Amino acid sequence: MEYEGVIGLEVHAELKTETKLFCGCSTKFGSPPNTQTCPVCLGLPGVLPVINEKALQFAVKVGLTVGSKISAFSKFDRKNYFYPDLPKNFQISQYDEPLCEGGALEFASDGELRKVGLIRVHLEEEAGKLIHFDDGESGVDFNRVGIPLLEIVSKPEIQTPDEAYDYLIGLKQLLQYLDVSDCNMEEGSLRCDANVSVRPKGSEKLWTQTEVKNMNSFSAVRRALAFEIERQIEVVESGGRVIRETRRWEPETQTTSPMRSKEEAHDYRYFPEPDLVPFVLEKDWIDKVRATIPELPIARKKRFMAEFGLSEYDAGVLTSQKDYADYFEECTRLYENYKADCNWVMGAVLRELNDRKITLDALPISPKMLTDMIRMIDEGKITSTIAKTVFAEMAQTGQSPEQVIKEKNLLPVTDTGEIEKMVEKVIAENPKPVEEFRGGKGKALGFLMGQVMRVAKGKADPQVVNRILIEKLKG
Ligand code: ZN
Ligand code: MN
């Protein structure tokens, strides 16, 4: 019999609010341990939580974008469990009245648009962080406690590990476009657990699932899912039964191993959070949130193709991150040679980011500087060879193209007398290609052009060189 995997993903994304979900403590990453805490997030007796409206806005913004039903009435619940990084011994979460229900995530997978249904999107608070030291002792950092978390739960509609990977890429792209989360997996601001089961291919029934945890990158998710699906198929084929349990991805051995038997909702003894009243979201408030939703990646890609004549590939790369798309679009506003704008952003700019492992906001070349330079190429003021030098210099120093050209003495040779001298020198030194050209071999011209440009150190106007060269060769 042939089997197929069935995957549902549960993603936790930290929302990038300035302050925590129920208190005014900073959410800044990387501060010394336990410097961003207060009685509320430490759960000291007698304190009262107050909801952060920004977190509510961000959550609803995501819900509206994925087409969830925004609950008119919502509330928070206590999820009770003990863990050393959870000072209150409960997490304020949402149980039976989540903020957003239903909807679907649309994402690109294998060259096509895929849609995976969502069960719910809800808001809850982050736990702290345990740090295990080399000497065997452990510490706990409560700075993270109470940071707003968005939990996004998909239906078990994902079919393959590759599709799960693409789903995560799509979700991350969306959350970044909406500007609600940094989605930085290294800093732990995006985490993913997976529900996995197998069943006979084509069957509709869901078999017993396991939950896989501890995957700290998208590719780890893909590998863990592939392993777990294979493992379950082997269990079933050897006559065994898959046990409902939580399993841990082990990066060292690239396997999953049992962690604990899977807890059920009733194990958590959920009950309504008595310190926070249920709340109603008014239509006006929701409409205001809706107005903050920007153009989304899929729509923007289509528009880039239509408006700027880009290929699907180019439009895909440029809209893969909002900052790329914003940068390119600013370039098109400043200078309407879309093809050249696209080539420079896709080429030199992205290469520079990649080489230096920096993000776009750390690159000192503004769209204005880049397009000023492209315009100078188009106007014949500099050659594309010179432009490469100008670009590299701008990337290092943040100087404008005019400044670079002036300081590095890169101004083109416009003196035709000087160019004539160079052409004559090249003709004299290259009798063979000159003969070939005169004998009708057009290819030799390119070689001679290159020689003149080399003598001119790329600073001569190629059109002028071309004209004078042909004149001299024919004359
Ligand atoms: Zn606090
Ligand atoms: Mn959760």
Coordinates of C-alpha atoms and ligand atoms in Angstrom, one line a residue:
M1 CA 0.0 0.0 0.0
E2 CA 1.1 3.6 -0.7
Y3 CA 1.0 6.1 2.2
E4 CA 0.9 9.9 2.3
G5 CA 1.8 12.3 5.0
V6 CA -0.7 14.8 6.5
I7 CA 0.8 17.9 8.1
G8 CA -0.6 20.7 10.2
L9 CA 1.6 23.5 11.4
E10 CA 1.4 25.5 14.5
V11 CA 3.4 28.7 14.3
H12 CA 4.2 31.1 17.2
A13 CA 5.4 34.5 16.1
E14 CA 6.5 37.3 18.5
L15 CA 4.7 40.5 17.7
K16 CA 7.0 43.5 17.4
T17 CA 5.3 45.8 19.8
E18 CA 7.4 48.2 21.9
T19 CA 6.0 46.8 25.2
K20 CA 4.7 43.5 26.5
L21 CA 1.2 42.2 26.2
F22 CA 0.0 43.0 29.6
C23 CA 2.5 45.4 31.1
G24 CA 4.7 48.3 30.1
C25 CA 8.1 46.4 30.1
S26 CA 10.2 46.7 27.0
T27 CA 10.4 43.8 24.5
K28 CA 13.9 44.8 23.2
F29 CA 16.0 41.7 22.3
G30 CA 19.4 41.1 23.7
S31 CA 19.4 43.0 27.0
P32 CA 21.1 41.5 30.1
P33 CA 18.9 38.8 31.7
N34 CA 16.0 39.9 34.0
T35 CA 16.4 43.7 33.3
Q36 CA 13.0 44.0 31.5
T37 CA 10.6 42.7 34.1
C38 CA 8.1 44.1 36.5
P39 CA 5.6 42.7 39.1
V40 CA 3.0 42.1 36.4
C41 CA 5.1 39.9 34.1
L42 CA 6.8 38.2 37.0
G43 CA 3.3 37.3 38.3
L44 CA 3.7 38.7 41.8
P45 CA 0.6 38.5 44.0
G46 CA -2.0 41.2 43.5
V47 CA -1.0 42.6 40.2
L48 CA -3.4 43.2 37.3
P49 CA -2.7 42.8 33.6
V50 CA -3.8 45.5 31.1
I51 CA -4.1 44.6 27.4
N52 CA -1.7 46.2 24.9
E53 CA -4.0 47.6 22.2
K54 CA -1.2 47.5 19.6
A55 CA -0.9 43.7 20.0
L56 CA -4.6 43.4 19.5
Q57 CA -4.3 45.5 16.3
F58 CA -1.5 43.4 15.0
A59 CA -3.3 40.2 15.6
V60 CA -6.5 41.5 13.9
K61 CA -4.4 42.8 11.0
V62 CA -3.1 39.3 10.4
G63 CA -6.6 37.8 10.8
L64 CA -8.1 40.2 8.3
T65 CA -5.4 39.5 5.8
V66 CA -5.8 35.7 5.8
G67 CA -9.6 36.1 5.7
S68 CA -10.4 34.9 9.2
K69 CA -13.6 35.7 10.9
I70 CA -12.8 38.3 13.5
S71 CA -14.7 37.4 16.6
A72 CA -16.9 40.2 17.7
F73 CA -16.6 38.9 21.3
S74 CA -13.4 37.5 22.6
K75 CA -11.7 36.7 25.9
F76 CA -8.6 35.5 27.5
D77 CA -8.1 32.2 29.4
R78 CA -5.6 30.8 31.7
K79 CA -3.7 27.7 30.5
N80 CA -2.4 26.1 33.6
Y81 CA 0.9 24.3 33.7
F82 CA 4.2 24.3 35.6
Y83 CA 7.4 25.1 33.9
P84 CA 10.5 26.9 35.3
D85 CA 10.3 29.7 32.7
L86 CA 6.6 30.4 33.5
P87 CA 6.6 32.4 36.8
K88 CA 2.8 32.5 37.2
N89 CA 2.4 28.8 36.6
F90 CA -0.1 29.7 33.9
Q91 CA 0.0 31.3 30.5
I92 CA -2.7 33.9 29.6
S93 CA -3.9 32.5 26.2
Q94 CA -7.2 32.1 24.4
Y95 CA -9.1 28.9 24.5
D96 CA -12.7 28.8 23.2
E97 CA -13.1 32.3 21.9
P98 CA -10.0 33.0 19.8
L99 CA -9.6 36.4 18.2
C100 CA -9.7 35.0 14.7
E101 CA -11.2 31.9 13.3
G102 CA -10.9 30.2 9.9
G103 CA -9.3 31.8 6.9
A104 CA -6.5 30.5 4.7
L105 CA -2.9 31.2 3.9
E106 CA -2.1 31.6 0.2
F107 CA 1.5 30.9 -0.8
A108 CA 3.7 30.0 -3.7
S109 CA 4.7 26.3 -3.9
D110 CA 6.4 24.5 -6.7
G111 CA 5.6 27.3 -9.1
E112 CA 1.9 27.4 -8.2
L113 CA -0.4 29.2 -5.7
R114 CA -1.4 26.9 -2.9
K115 CA -4.0 27.6 -0.2
V116 CA -4.0 26.0 3.2
G117 CA -6.9 26.5 5.5
L118 CA -6.4 27.9 9.0
I119 CA -8.1 26.8 12.1
R120 CA -7.4 29.8 14.3
V121 CA -5.2 32.8 15.0
H122 CA -5.0 33.8 18.6
L123 CA -3.1 36.0 21.0
E124 CA -1.2 34.8 24.1
E125 CA 1.8 35.7 26.2
E126 CA 5.4 34.4 25.7
A127 CA 7.2 32.4 28.3
G128 CA 10.8 33.1 29.6
K129 CA 13.9 31.5 28.5
L130 CA 16.0 28.8 30.3
I131 CA 19.8 29.0 29.8
H132 CA 21.9 26.0 30.5
F133 CA 25.5 26.7 31.4
D134 CA 28.5 24.6 30.7
D135 CA 29.0 23.8 34.4
G136 CA 25.7 22.0 34.5
E137 CA 23.8 24.8 36.2
S138 CA 20.8 26.5 34.7
G139 CA 19.4 30.1 34.8
V140 CA 16.2 31.6 33.8
D141 CA 15.8 34.9 31.9
F142 CA 12.3 36.5 32.4
N143 CA 12.9 39.3 29.9
R144 CA 10.9 37.4 27.3
V145 CA 8.0 36.6 29.6
G146 CA 4.8 38.4 28.5
I147 CA 6.0 39.4 25.0
P148 CA 2.9 39.1 22.7
L149 CA 2.8 35.9 20.7
L150 CA 0.5 35.2 17.8
E151 CA -0.4 31.6 17.4
I152 CA -1.4 30.6 13.9
V153 CA -2.7 27.1 13.6
S154 CA -3.2 25.5 10.1
K155 CA -5.6 22.7 9.2
P156 CA -3.9 19.4 8.5
E157 CA -4.0 20.2 4.8
I158 CA -0.2 20.3 4.0
Q159 CA 0.8 17.3 2.0
T160 CA 4.6 17.2 1.9
P161 CA 7.6 18.5 3.8
D162 CA 8.4 20.7 0.8
E163 CA 5.0 22.2 1.0
A164 CA 5.4 22.8 4.7
Y165 CA 8.6 24.6 4.0
D166 CA 6.9 26.8 1.4
Y167 CA 4.0 27.5 3.8
L168 CA 6.5 28.8 6.4
I169 CA 8.3 31.0 3.8
G170 CA 4.9 32.4 2.7
L171 CA 3.8 33.0 6.3
K172 CA 7.0 34.7 7.2
Q173 CA 6.8 36.9 4.1
L174 CA 3.3 37.9 5.1
L175 CA 4.1 38.7 8.7
Q176 CA 7.0 40.8 7.6
Y177 CA 5.0 42.6 4.9
L178 CA 2.3 43.4 7.5
D179 CA 5.2 44.7 9.7
V180 CA 3.9 42.8 12.8
S181 CA 6.8 40.5 13.4
D182 CA 10.6 40.3 12.7
C183 CA 10.2 36.5 12.2
N184 CA 13.8 36.1 13.2
M185 CA 14.3 32.4 13.9
E186 CA 17.7 32.9 15.4
E187 CA 16.3 35.2 18.0
G188 CA 13.4 32.9 18.5
S189 CA 10.8 35.3 17.4
L190 CA 9.3 32.7 15.0
R191 CA 8.9 29.0 16.1
C192 CA 7.1 26.1 14.5
D193 CA 5.6 22.9 15.8
A194 CA 4.1 20.3 13.5
N195 CA 1.3 17.7 13.7
V196 CA 2.1 14.8 11.6
S197 CA 0.3 11.7 10.6
V198 CA 0.2 9.2 7.7
R199 CA -2.7 7.5 5.9
P200 CA -3.3 5.4 2.8
K201 CA -2.9 7.6 -0.2
G202 CA -6.2 9.2 -1.2
S203 CA -7.9 8.4 2.1
E204 CA -9.8 11.2 3.8
K205 CA -9.6 9.9 7.3
L206 CA -7.0 11.2 9.7
W207 CA -4.9 8.7 11.5
T208 CA -3.1 9.2 14.9
Q209 CA -0.9 12.2 14.9
T210 CA 2.4 12.9 16.6
E211 CA 3.5 16.4 17.5
V212 CA 7.1 17.3 16.5
K213 CA 8.9 20.1 18.4
N214 CA 12.3 21.6 18.7
M215 CA 12.9 22.6 15.1
N216 CA 14.9 25.8 14.9
S217 CA 14.9 26.5 11.2
F218 CA 12.6 26.0 8.2
S219 CA 15.0 23.5 6.7
A220 CA 15.0 21.6 10.1
V221 CA 11.2 21.5 9.8
R222 CA 11.4 20.0 6.4
R223 CA 14.0 17.4 7.5
A224 CA 12.1 16.5 10.7
L225 CA 8.8 16.1 8.8
A226 CA 10.4 13.8 6.2
F227 CA 11.9 11.7 8.9
E228 CA 8.7 11.5 10.9
I229 CA 6.6 10.6 8.0
E230 CA 9.0 7.8 7.0
R231 CA 9.1 6.6 10.6
Q232 CA 5.3 6.4 10.9
I233 CA 5.1 4.5 7.6
E234 CA 7.6 2.0 8.9
V235 CA 5.6 1.6 12.2
V236 CA 2.4 1.0 10.3
E237 CA 4.0 -1.3 7.7
S238 CA 5.5 -3.5 10.4
G239 CA 2.1 -4.0 11.9
G240 CA 2.5 -1.5 14.8
R241 CA 0.5 1.5 15.7
V242 CA 1.5 5.2 15.9
I243 CA 1.2 6.4 19.4
R244 CA -0.1 9.9 20.2
E245 CA 2.9 11.6 21.7
T246 CA 5.1 14.7 21.5
R247 CA 8.4 14.0 19.8
R248 CA 11.6 16.0 19.8
W249 CA 13.6 16.7 16.7
E250 CA 17.3 15.8 17.4
P251 CA 19.5 17.9 15.2
E252 CA 22.6 15.8 16.0
T253 CA 21.1 12.5 14.9
Q254 CA 18.6 14.0 12.4
T255 CA 15.8 11.9 14.0
T256 CA 12.8 12.4 16.2
S257 CA 12.6 10.8 19.7
P258 CA 9.7 10.5 22.2
M259 CA 9.5 13.5 24.6
R260 CA 6.2 12.9 26.5
S261 CA 2.8 11.5 25.9
K262 CA 0.7 14.2 24.2
E263 CA -1.3 16.4 26.6
E264 CA -4.9 17.1 25.9
A265 CA -6.6 20.4 26.3
H266 CA -8.3 19.2 29.5
D267 CA -4.9 18.6 31.1
Y268 CA -4.4 22.4 31.1
R269 CA -7.6 23.1 33.1
Y270 CA -8.3 26.2 31.0
F271 CA -10.6 28.7 32.7
P272 CA -11.5 32.4 31.8
E273 CA -8.8 34.8 33.0
P274 CA -10.6 36.6 35.8
D275 CA -8.4 39.7 35.7
L276 CA -9.2 40.6 32.1
V277 CA -12.8 41.3 31.1
P278 CA -14.1 39.8 27.8
F279 CA -14.0 42.4 25.1
V280 CA -15.9 43.4 22.0
L281 CA -14.2 44.7 18.9
E282 CA -16.3 47.5 17.3
K283 CA -16.6 47.7 13.5
D284 CA -15.0 51.1 13.3
W285 CA -12.0 49.9 15.2
I286 CA -11.7 46.8 12.9
D287 CA -12.1 49.1 9.8
K288 CA -9.2 51.3 11.1
V289 CA -7.0 48.2 11.4
R290 CA -8.1 47.0 7.9
A291 CA -6.9 50.4 6.5
T292 CA -3.4 49.7 7.7
I293 CA -3.0 46.5 5.5
P294 CA -0.5 47.2 2.7
E295 CA -0.4 45.6 -0.7
L296 CA 0.6 42.0 -0.2
P297 CA 3.4 40.0 -1.9
I298 CA 1.4 38.0 -4.4
A299 CA -0.6 41.1 -5.6
R300 CA 2.6 43.2 -5.7
K301 CA 4.4 40.7 -7.8
K302 CA 1.6 40.7 -10.4
R303 CA 1.6 44.5 -10.4
F304 CA 5.4 44.7 -10.9
M305 CA 5.1 42.4 -13.9
A306 CA 2.3 44.5 -15.4
E307 CA 3.4 47.9 -14.5
F308 CA 7.2 47.6 -15.0
G309 CA 7.3 44.8 -17.5
L310 CA 9.4 42.6 -15.2
S311 CA 9.7 38.8 -15.8
E312 CA 8.0 36.6 -13.3
Y313 CA 11.3 35.6 -11.8
D314 CA 12.5 39.2 -11.4
A315 CA 9.2 40.3 -9.9
G316 CA 9.3 37.3 -7.6
V317 CA 12.8 38.1 -6.2
L318 CA 12.0 41.9 -5.9
T319 CA 8.8 41.2 -3.9
S320 CA 10.2 38.4 -1.8
Q321 CA 10.9 41.0 0.8
K322 CA 9.0 44.1 1.4
D323 CA 12.2 46.2 1.8
Y324 CA 13.4 45.0 -1.6
A325 CA 10.1 45.9 -3.2
D326 CA 10.0 49.3 -1.6
Y327 CA 13.5 50.0 -2.6
F328 CA 12.9 49.0 -6.2
E329 CA 9.7 50.9 -6.4
E330 CA 11.3 54.1 -5.1
C331 CA 13.9 53.7 -7.9
T332 CA 11.2 53.5 -10.5
R333 CA 9.6 56.6 -9.1
L334 CA 12.9 58.5 -9.4
Y335 CA 14.0 57.2 -12.8
E336 CA 11.7 55.5 -15.2
N337 CA 14.2 53.1 -16.9
Y338 CA 12.5 50.2 -15.2
K339 CA 14.7 47.6 -16.9
A340 CA 17.9 49.2 -15.8
D341 CA 16.5 49.9 -12.3
C342 CA 15.6 46.2 -12.0
N343 CA 19.0 45.0 -13.3
W344 CA 20.9 47.1 -10.9
V345 CA 18.8 46.2 -7.9
M346 CA 18.7 42.5 -8.8
G347 CA 22.4 42.5 -9.6
A348 CA 24.7 44.8 -7.8
V349 CA 22.5 45.7 -4.9
L350 CA 21.5 42.2 -3.9
R351 CA 25.0 40.9 -4.5
E352 CA 26.4 43.6 -2.2
L353 CA 23.9 42.6 0.5
N354 CA 24.7 38.9 0.1
D355 CA 28.5 39.4 0.1
R356 CA 28.5 41.6 3.1
K357 CA 25.7 39.7 4.9
I358 CA 23.8 42.9 5.6
T359 CA 20.2 44.0 5.2
L360 CA 19.1 46.7 2.9
D361 CA 18.8 49.3 5.6
A362 CA 22.5 48.9 6.3
L363 CA 23.4 49.6 2.7
P364 CA 24.5 53.3 2.3
I365 CA 23.2 53.5 -1.3
S366 CA 19.8 55.2 -1.4
P367 CA 17.5 54.8 -4.4
K368 CA 18.3 58.4 -5.2
M369 CA 22.0 57.7 -5.4
L370 CA 21.5 54.5 -7.4
T371 CA 19.2 56.1 -10.0
D372 CA 21.4 59.2 -10.3
M373 CA 24.1 56.8 -11.3
I374 CA 21.9 54.9 -13.8
R375 CA 20.8 58.1 -15.3
M376 CA 24.5 59.1 -15.9
I377 CA 25.1 55.8 -17.7
D378 CA 22.1 56.3 -19.9
E379 CA 23.1 59.9 -20.7
G380 CA 26.6 58.6 -21.7
K381 CA 28.3 60.6 -18.9
I382 CA 29.9 57.4 -17.5
T383 CA 30.4 54.0 -19.0
S384 CA 29.1 50.9 -17.4
T385 CA 32.7 49.9 -16.5
I386 CA 33.1 53.2 -14.6
A387 CA 29.6 52.6 -13.0
K388 CA 30.9 49.4 -11.4
T389 CA 33.7 51.4 -9.7
V390 CA 31.2 54.1 -8.7
F391 CA 28.8 51.6 -7.3
A392 CA 31.5 49.9 -5.2
E393 CA 32.7 53.2 -3.9
M394 CA 29.2 54.3 -3.0
A395 CA 28.6 51.1 -1.2
Q396 CA 31.7 51.6 0.9
T397 CA 31.6 55.3 1.6
G398 CA 28.0 56.4 1.1
Q399 CA 29.1 59.2 -1.1
S400 CA 26.9 60.4 -4.0
P401 CA 27.9 59.3 -7.5
E402 CA 28.9 62.9 -8.4
Q403 CA 31.2 63.0 -5.3
V404 CA 32.8 59.6 -6.2
I405 CA 33.4 60.6 -9.8
K406 CA 35.0 63.9 -8.8
E407 CA 37.2 62.5 -6.1
K408 CA 38.3 59.4 -8.0
N409 CA 38.8 61.4 -11.2
L410 CA 36.5 59.1 -13.1
L411 CA 35.1 61.7 -15.5
P412 CA 34.9 60.4 -19.0
V413 CA 37.3 61.5 -21.7
T414 CA 35.2 63.7 -23.9
D415 CA 38.1 65.3 -25.8
T416 CA 37.8 63.7 -29.2
G417 CA 41.4 64.6 -30.0
E418 CA 42.6 62.5 -27.1
I419 CA 40.3 59.6 -28.2
E420 CA 41.7 59.9 -31.7
K421 CA 45.2 59.4 -30.4
M422 CA 44.2 56.3 -28.5
V423 CA 42.5 54.9 -31.5
E424 CA 45.5 55.4 -33.7
K425 CA 47.7 53.8 -31.1
V426 CA 45.5 50.7 -31.0
I427 CA 45.3 50.5 -34.8
A428 CA 49.1 50.6 -35.0
E429 CA 49.6 48.0 -32.3
N430 CA 47.0 45.5 -33.7
P431 CA 47.7 45.0 -37.4
K432 CA 46.1 41.5 -37.5
P433 CA 42.6 42.4 -36.2
V434 CA 42.7 45.6 -38.3
E435 CA 43.3 43.5 -41.4
E436 CA 40.5 41.1 -40.5
F437 CA 38.1 44.0 -40.1
R438 CA 39.1 45.5 -43.4
G439 CA 38.7 42.0 -44.9
G440 CA 35.0 42.1 -43.8
K441 CA 35.2 40.3 -40.4
G442 CA 32.9 42.5 -38.2
K443 CA 33.9 40.6 -35.1
A444 CA 37.3 42.2 -35.0
L445 CA 35.7 45.6 -34.3
G446 CA 34.6 44.4 -30.9
F447 CA 38.1 43.4 -30.0
L448 CA 39.5 46.8 -31.2
M449 CA 36.8 48.6 -29.2
G450 CA 37.8 46.7 -26.1
Q451 CA 41.5 47.7 -26.6
V452 CA 40.7 51.4 -26.9
M453 CA 38.5 51.2 -23.8
R454 CA 41.3 49.5 -22.0
V455 CA 43.8 52.2 -23.0
A456 CA 41.1 54.8 -21.9
K457 CA 40.7 52.9 -18.6
G458 CA 37.0 52.7 -19.4
K459 CA 36.6 56.4 -19.3
A460 CA 36.0 57.1 -22.9
D461 CA 32.5 57.4 -24.3
P462 CA 31.9 54.1 -26.2
Q463 CA 29.8 55.8 -28.8
V464 CA 32.5 58.3 -29.6
V465 CA 35.1 55.6 -29.6
N466 CA 33.0 53.5 -32.0
R467 CA 32.5 56.3 -34.4
I468 CA 36.2 57.4 -34.5
L469 CA 37.4 53.8 -34.7
I470 CA 35.2 53.0 -37.8
E471 CA 36.2 56.3 -39.4
K472 CA 39.9 55.5 -38.9
L473 CA 39.6 51.9 -40.0
K474 CA 37.8 52.8 -43.2
G475 CA 39.8 55.9 -43.9
Ligands
ZN1 ZN 6.5 43.6 33.0
MN2 MN 0.7 28.5 22.1

